[in-house]
PDB file of C-alpha atoms and ligand atoms in Angstrom:
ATOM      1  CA  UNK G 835       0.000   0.000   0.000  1.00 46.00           C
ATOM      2  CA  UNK G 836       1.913   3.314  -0.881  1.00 64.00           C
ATOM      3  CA  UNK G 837      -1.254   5.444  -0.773  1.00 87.00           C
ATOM      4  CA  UNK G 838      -1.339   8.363   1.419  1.00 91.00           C
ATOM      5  CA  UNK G 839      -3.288   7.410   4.414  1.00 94.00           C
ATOM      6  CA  UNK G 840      -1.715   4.244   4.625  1.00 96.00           C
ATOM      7  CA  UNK G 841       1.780   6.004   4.526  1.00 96.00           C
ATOM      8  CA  UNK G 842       0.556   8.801   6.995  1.00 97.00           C
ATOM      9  CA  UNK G 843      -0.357   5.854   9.556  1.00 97.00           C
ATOM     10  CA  UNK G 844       3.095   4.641   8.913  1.00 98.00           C
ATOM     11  CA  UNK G 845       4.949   8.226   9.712  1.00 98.00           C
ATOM     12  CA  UNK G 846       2.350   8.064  12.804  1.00 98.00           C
ATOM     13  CA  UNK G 847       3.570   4.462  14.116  1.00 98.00           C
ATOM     14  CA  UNK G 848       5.977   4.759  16.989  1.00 97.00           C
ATOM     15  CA  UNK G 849       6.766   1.064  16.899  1.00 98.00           C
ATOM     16  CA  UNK G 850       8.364   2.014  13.424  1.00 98.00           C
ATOM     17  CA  UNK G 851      11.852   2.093  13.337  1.00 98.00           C
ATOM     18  CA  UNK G 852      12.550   6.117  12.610  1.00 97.00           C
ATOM     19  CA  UNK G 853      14.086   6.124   9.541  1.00 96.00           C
ATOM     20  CA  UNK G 854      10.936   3.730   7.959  1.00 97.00           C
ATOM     21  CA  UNK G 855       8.795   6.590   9.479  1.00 98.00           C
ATOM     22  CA  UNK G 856      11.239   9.163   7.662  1.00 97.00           C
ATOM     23  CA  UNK G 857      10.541   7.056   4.123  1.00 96.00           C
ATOM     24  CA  UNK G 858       6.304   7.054   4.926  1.00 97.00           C
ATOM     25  CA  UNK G 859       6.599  10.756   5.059  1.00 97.00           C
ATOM     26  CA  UNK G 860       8.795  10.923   1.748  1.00 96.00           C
ATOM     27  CA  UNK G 861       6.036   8.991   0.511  1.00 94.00           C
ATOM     28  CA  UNK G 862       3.601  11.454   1.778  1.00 95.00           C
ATOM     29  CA  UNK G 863       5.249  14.462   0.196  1.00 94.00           C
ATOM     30  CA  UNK G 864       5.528  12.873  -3.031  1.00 91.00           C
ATOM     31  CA  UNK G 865       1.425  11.785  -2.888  1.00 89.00           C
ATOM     32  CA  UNK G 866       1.079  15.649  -2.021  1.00 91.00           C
ATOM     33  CA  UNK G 867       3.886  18.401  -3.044  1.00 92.00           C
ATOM     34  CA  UNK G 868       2.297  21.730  -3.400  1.00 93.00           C
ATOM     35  CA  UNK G 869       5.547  23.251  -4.047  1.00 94.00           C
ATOM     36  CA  UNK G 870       6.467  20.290  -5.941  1.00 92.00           C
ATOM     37  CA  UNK G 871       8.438  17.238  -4.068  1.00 92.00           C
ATOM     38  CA  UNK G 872      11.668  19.011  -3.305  1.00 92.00           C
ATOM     39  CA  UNK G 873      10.118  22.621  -2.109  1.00 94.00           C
ATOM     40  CA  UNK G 874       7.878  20.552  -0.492  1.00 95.00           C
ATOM     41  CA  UNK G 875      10.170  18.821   1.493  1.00 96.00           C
ATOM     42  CA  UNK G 876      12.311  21.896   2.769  1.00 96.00           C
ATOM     43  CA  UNK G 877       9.257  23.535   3.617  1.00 97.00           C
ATOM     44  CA  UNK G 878       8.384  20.646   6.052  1.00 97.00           C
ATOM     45  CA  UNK G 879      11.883  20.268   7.410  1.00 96.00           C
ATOM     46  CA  UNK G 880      11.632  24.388   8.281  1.00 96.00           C
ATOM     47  CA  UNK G 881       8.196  24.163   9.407  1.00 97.00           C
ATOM     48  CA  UNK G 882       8.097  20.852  11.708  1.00 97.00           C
ATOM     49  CA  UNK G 883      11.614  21.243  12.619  1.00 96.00           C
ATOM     50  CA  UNK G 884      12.417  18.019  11.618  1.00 97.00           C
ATOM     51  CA  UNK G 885      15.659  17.157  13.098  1.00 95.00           C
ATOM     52  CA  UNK G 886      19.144  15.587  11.554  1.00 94.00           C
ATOM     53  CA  UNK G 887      19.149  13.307  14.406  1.00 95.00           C
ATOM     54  CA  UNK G 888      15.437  11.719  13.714  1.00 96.00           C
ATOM     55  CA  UNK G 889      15.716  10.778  17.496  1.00 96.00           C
ATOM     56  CA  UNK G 890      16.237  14.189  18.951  1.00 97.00           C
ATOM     57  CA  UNK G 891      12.617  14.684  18.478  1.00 97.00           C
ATOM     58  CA  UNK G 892      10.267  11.995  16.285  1.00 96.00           C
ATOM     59  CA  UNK G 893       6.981  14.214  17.034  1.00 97.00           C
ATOM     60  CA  UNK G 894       8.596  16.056  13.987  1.00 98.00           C
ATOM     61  CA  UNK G 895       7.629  13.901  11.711  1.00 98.00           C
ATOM     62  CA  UNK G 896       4.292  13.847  13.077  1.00 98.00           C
ATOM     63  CA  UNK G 897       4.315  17.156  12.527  1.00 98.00           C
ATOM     64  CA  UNK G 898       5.228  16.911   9.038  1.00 98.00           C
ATOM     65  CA  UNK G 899       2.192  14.416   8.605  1.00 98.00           C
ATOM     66  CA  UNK G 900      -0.237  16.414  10.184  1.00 98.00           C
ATOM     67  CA  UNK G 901       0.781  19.588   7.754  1.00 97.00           C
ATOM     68  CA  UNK G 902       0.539  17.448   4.656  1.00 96.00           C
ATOM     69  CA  UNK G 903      -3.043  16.059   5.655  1.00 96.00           C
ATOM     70  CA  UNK G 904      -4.367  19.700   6.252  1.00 96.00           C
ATOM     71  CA  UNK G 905      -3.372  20.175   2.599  1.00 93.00           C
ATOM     72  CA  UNK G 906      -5.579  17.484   2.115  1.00 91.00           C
ATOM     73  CA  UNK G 907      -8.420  18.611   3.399  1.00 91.00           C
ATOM     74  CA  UNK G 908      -8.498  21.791   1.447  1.00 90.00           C
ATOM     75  CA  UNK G 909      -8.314  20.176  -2.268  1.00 87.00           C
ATOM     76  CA  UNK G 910     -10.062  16.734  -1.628  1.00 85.00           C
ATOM     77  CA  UNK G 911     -13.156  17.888  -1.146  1.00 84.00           C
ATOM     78  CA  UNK G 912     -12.685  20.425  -4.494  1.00 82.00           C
ATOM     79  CA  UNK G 913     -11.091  17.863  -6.323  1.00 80.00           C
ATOM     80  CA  UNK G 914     -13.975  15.255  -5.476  1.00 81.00           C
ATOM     81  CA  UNK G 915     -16.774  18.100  -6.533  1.00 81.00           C
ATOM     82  CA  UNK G 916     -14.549  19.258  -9.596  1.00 80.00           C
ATOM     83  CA  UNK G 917     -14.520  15.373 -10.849  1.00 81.00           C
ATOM     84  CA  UNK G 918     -18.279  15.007 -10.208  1.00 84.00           C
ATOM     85  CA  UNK G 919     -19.312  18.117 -12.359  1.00 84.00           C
ATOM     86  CA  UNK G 920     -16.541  17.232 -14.985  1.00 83.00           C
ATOM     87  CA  UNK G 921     -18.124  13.725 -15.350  1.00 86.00           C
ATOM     88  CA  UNK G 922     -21.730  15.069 -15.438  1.00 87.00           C
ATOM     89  CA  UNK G 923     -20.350  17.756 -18.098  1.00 85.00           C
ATOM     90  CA  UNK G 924     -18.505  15.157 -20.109  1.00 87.00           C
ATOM     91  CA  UNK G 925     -22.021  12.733 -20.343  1.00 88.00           C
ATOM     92  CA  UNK G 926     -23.246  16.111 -21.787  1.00 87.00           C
ATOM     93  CA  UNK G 927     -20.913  16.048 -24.750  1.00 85.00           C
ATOM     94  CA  UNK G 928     -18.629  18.886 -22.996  1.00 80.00           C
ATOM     95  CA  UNK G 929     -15.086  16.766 -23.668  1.00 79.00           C
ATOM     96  CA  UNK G 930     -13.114  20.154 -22.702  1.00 76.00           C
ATOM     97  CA  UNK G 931     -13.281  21.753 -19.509  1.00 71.00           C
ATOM     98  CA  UNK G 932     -14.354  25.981 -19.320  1.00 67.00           C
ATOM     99  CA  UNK G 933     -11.853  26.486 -16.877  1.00 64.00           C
ATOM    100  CA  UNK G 934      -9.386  24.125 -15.534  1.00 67.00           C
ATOM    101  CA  UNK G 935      -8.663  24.396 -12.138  1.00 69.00           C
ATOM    102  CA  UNK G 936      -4.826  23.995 -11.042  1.00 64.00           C
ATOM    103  CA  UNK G 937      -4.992  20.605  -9.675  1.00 62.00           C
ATOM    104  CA  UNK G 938      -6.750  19.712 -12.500  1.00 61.00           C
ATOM    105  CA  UNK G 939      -3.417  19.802 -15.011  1.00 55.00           C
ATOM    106  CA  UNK G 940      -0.479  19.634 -12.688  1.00 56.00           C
ATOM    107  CA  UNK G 941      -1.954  17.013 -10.176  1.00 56.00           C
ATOM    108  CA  UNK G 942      -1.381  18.041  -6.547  1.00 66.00           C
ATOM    109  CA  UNK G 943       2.320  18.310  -7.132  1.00 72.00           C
ATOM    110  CA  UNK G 944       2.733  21.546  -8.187  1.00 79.00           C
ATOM    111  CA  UNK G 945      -0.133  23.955  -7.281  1.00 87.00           C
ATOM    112  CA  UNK G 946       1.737  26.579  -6.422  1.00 92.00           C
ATOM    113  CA  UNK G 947       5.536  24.770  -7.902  1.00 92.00           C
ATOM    114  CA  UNK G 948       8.525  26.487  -7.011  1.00 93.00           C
ATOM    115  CA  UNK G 949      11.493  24.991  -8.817  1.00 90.00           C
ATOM    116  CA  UNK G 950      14.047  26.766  -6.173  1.00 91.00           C
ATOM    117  CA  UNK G 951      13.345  24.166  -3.196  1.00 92.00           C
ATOM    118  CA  UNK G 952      14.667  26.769  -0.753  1.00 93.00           C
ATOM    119  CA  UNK G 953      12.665  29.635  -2.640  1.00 94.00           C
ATOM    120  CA  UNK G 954       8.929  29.206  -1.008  1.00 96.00           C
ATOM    121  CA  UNK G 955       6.346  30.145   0.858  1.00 97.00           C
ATOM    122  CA  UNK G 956       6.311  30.563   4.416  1.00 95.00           C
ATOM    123  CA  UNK G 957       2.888  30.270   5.340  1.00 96.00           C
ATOM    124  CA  UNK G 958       1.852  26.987   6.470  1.00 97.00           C
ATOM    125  CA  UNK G 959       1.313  24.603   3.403  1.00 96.00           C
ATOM    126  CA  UNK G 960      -2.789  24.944   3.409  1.00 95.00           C
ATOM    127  CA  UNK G 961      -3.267  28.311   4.122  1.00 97.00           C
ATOM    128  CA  UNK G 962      -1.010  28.749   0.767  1.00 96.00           C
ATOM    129  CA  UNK G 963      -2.724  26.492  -1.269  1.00 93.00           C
ATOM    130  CA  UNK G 964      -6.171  27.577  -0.022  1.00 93.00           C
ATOM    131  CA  UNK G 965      -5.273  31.055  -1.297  1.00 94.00           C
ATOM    132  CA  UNK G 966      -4.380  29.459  -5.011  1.00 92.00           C
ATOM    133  CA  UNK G 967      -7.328  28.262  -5.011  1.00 88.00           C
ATOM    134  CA  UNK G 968     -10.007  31.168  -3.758  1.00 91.00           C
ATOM    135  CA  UNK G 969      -7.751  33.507  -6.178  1.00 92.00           C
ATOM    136  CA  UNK G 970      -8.526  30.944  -9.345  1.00 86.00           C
ATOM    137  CA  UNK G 971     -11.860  30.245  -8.060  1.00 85.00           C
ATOM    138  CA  UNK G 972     -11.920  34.743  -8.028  1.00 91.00           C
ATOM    139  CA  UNK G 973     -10.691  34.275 -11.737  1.00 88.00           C
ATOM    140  CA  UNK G 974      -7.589  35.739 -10.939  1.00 90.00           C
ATOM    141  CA  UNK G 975      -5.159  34.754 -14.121  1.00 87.00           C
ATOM    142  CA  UNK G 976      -2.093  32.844 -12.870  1.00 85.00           C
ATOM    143  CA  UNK G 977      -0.818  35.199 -16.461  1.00 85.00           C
ATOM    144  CA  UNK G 978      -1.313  38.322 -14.338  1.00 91.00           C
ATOM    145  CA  UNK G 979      -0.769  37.761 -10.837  1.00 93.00           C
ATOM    146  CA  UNK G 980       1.175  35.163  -8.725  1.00 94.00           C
ATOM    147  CA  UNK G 981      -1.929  32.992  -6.808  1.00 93.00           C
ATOM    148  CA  UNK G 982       0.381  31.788  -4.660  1.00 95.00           C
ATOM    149  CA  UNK G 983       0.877  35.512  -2.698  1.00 96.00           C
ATOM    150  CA  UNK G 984      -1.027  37.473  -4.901  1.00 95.00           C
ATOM    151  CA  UNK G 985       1.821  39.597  -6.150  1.00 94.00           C
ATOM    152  CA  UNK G 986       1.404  41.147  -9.955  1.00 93.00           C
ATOM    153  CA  UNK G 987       3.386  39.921 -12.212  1.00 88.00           C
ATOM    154  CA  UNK G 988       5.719  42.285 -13.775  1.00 85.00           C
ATOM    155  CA  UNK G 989       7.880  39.469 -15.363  1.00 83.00           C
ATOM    156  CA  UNK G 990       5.137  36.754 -17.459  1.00 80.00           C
ATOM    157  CA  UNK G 991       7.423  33.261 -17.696  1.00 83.00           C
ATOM    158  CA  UNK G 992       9.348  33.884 -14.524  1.00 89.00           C
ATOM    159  CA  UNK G 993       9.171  32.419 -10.864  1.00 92.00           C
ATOM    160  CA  UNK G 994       7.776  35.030  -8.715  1.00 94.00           C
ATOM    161  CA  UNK G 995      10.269  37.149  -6.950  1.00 94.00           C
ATOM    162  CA  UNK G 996       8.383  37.181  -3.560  1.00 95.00           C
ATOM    163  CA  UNK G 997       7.395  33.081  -3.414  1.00 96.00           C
ATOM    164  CA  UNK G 998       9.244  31.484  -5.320  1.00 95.00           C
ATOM    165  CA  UNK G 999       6.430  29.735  -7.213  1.00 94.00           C
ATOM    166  CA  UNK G1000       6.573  29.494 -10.919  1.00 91.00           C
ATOM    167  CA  UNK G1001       3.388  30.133 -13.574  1.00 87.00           C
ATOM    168  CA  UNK G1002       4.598  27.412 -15.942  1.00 83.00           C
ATOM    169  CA  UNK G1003       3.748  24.563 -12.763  1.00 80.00           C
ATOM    170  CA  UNK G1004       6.216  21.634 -13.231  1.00 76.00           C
ATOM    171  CA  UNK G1005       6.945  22.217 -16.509  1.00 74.00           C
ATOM    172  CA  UNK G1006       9.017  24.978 -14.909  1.00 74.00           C
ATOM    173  CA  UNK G1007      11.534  21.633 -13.625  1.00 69.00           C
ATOM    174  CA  UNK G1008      13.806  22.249 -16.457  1.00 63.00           C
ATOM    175  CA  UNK G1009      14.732  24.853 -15.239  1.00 58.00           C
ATOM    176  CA  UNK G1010      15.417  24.404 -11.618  1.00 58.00           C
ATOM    177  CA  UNK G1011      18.988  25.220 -10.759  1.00 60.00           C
ATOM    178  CA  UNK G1012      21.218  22.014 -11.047  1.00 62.00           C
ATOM    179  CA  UNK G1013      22.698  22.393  -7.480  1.00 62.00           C
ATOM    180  CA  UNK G1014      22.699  18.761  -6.766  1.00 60.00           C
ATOM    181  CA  UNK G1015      24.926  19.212  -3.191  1.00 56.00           C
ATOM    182  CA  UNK G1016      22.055  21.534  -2.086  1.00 80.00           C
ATOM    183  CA  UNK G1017      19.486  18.924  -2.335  1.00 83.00           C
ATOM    184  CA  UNK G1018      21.480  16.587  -0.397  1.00 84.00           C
ATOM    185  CA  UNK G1019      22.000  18.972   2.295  1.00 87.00           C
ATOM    186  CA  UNK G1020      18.379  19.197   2.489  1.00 88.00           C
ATOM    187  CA  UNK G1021      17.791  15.522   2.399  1.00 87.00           C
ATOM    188  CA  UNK G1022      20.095  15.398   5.272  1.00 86.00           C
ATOM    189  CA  UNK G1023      17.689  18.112   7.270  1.00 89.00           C
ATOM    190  CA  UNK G1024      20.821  20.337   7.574  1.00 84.00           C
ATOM    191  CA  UNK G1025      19.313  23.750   5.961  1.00 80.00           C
ATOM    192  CA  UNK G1026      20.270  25.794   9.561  1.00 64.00           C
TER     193      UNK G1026
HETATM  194 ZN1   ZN I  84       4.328  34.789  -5.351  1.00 87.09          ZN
END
């Protein structure tokens, strides 16, 4: 089972050796990356102060988990209703939708993807992508104005200055910057 609940209950199980706990959450972040996997996953280490030493304080991960489901519960339910009204639009003889909305393309990985994984938000991970999607749902054009912060855009094609997050969604992964020892610091939870 590599779904997300079933990982979450694994990052949650304190009879789990740590570092199997560490891989359920990687699992996690990969079902549900905002930022896409690799922002995601800085993000989390910031914001549950997950330790390099995983036994200085395993509530961490927790943490992490707990963040990640929140996400959840914002876009579930408007991914659920979204895939009802597409199918009852479809059996209607609509086969494109009017106006996609950003899960819809990108999958959860990437509604608000920053290719810089130590350029991000700060917020906490839901109340960022609950603002993408009230400024869509607003019909505020991701052309115009970053929905991640709300920022204009002065600079169409570009990753916003502010956030970090990038118009293009992960099709923006080309051009990440290559800076392969940075990711493994991350990995290793040493971005102090
Ligand atoms: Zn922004």
């Amino acid at each position: 089972m590599t779904s997300f609940p079933a990982q979450a209950i694994r990052v949650r199980d304190s009879t789990l050796p740590l570092h199997r706990r560490l891989y359920a959450l990687r699992e996690c972040a990969l079902h549900c990356a905002p930022y896409g996997f690799r922002a995601t996953w800085h993000h989390l280490i910031v914001s549950a102060r997950i330790p390099r030493r995983l036994e200085d304080d395993p509530d961490a991960l927790v943490r992490a988990a707990d963040e990640l489901q929140r996400v959840r519960d914002v876009v579930l339910p408007r991914a659920q209703a979204y895939a009802a009204r597409r199918r009852g639009e479809k059996a209607v003889g609509v086969r494109v939708p009017q106006s996609a909305p950003p899960w819809y393309s990108w999958g959860w990985c990437g509604i608000a993807y920053c290719p810089d994984p130590k350029h991000h938000p700060t917020p906490p991970l839901a109340t960022v992508v609950q603002a993408v999607l009230d400024r869509h749902a607003a019909g505020l054009s991701v052309e115009t104005h970053c929905l991640a912060c709300g920022r204009e855009r002065r600079r169409p094609g570009r990753a916003c200055p502010t956030c970090g997050a990038h118009p293009d969604g992960p099709a923006a992964r080309w051009r990440a910057p290559s800076d392969g020892d940075g990711w493994g610091r991350i990995w290793r939870r040493d971005v102090g």
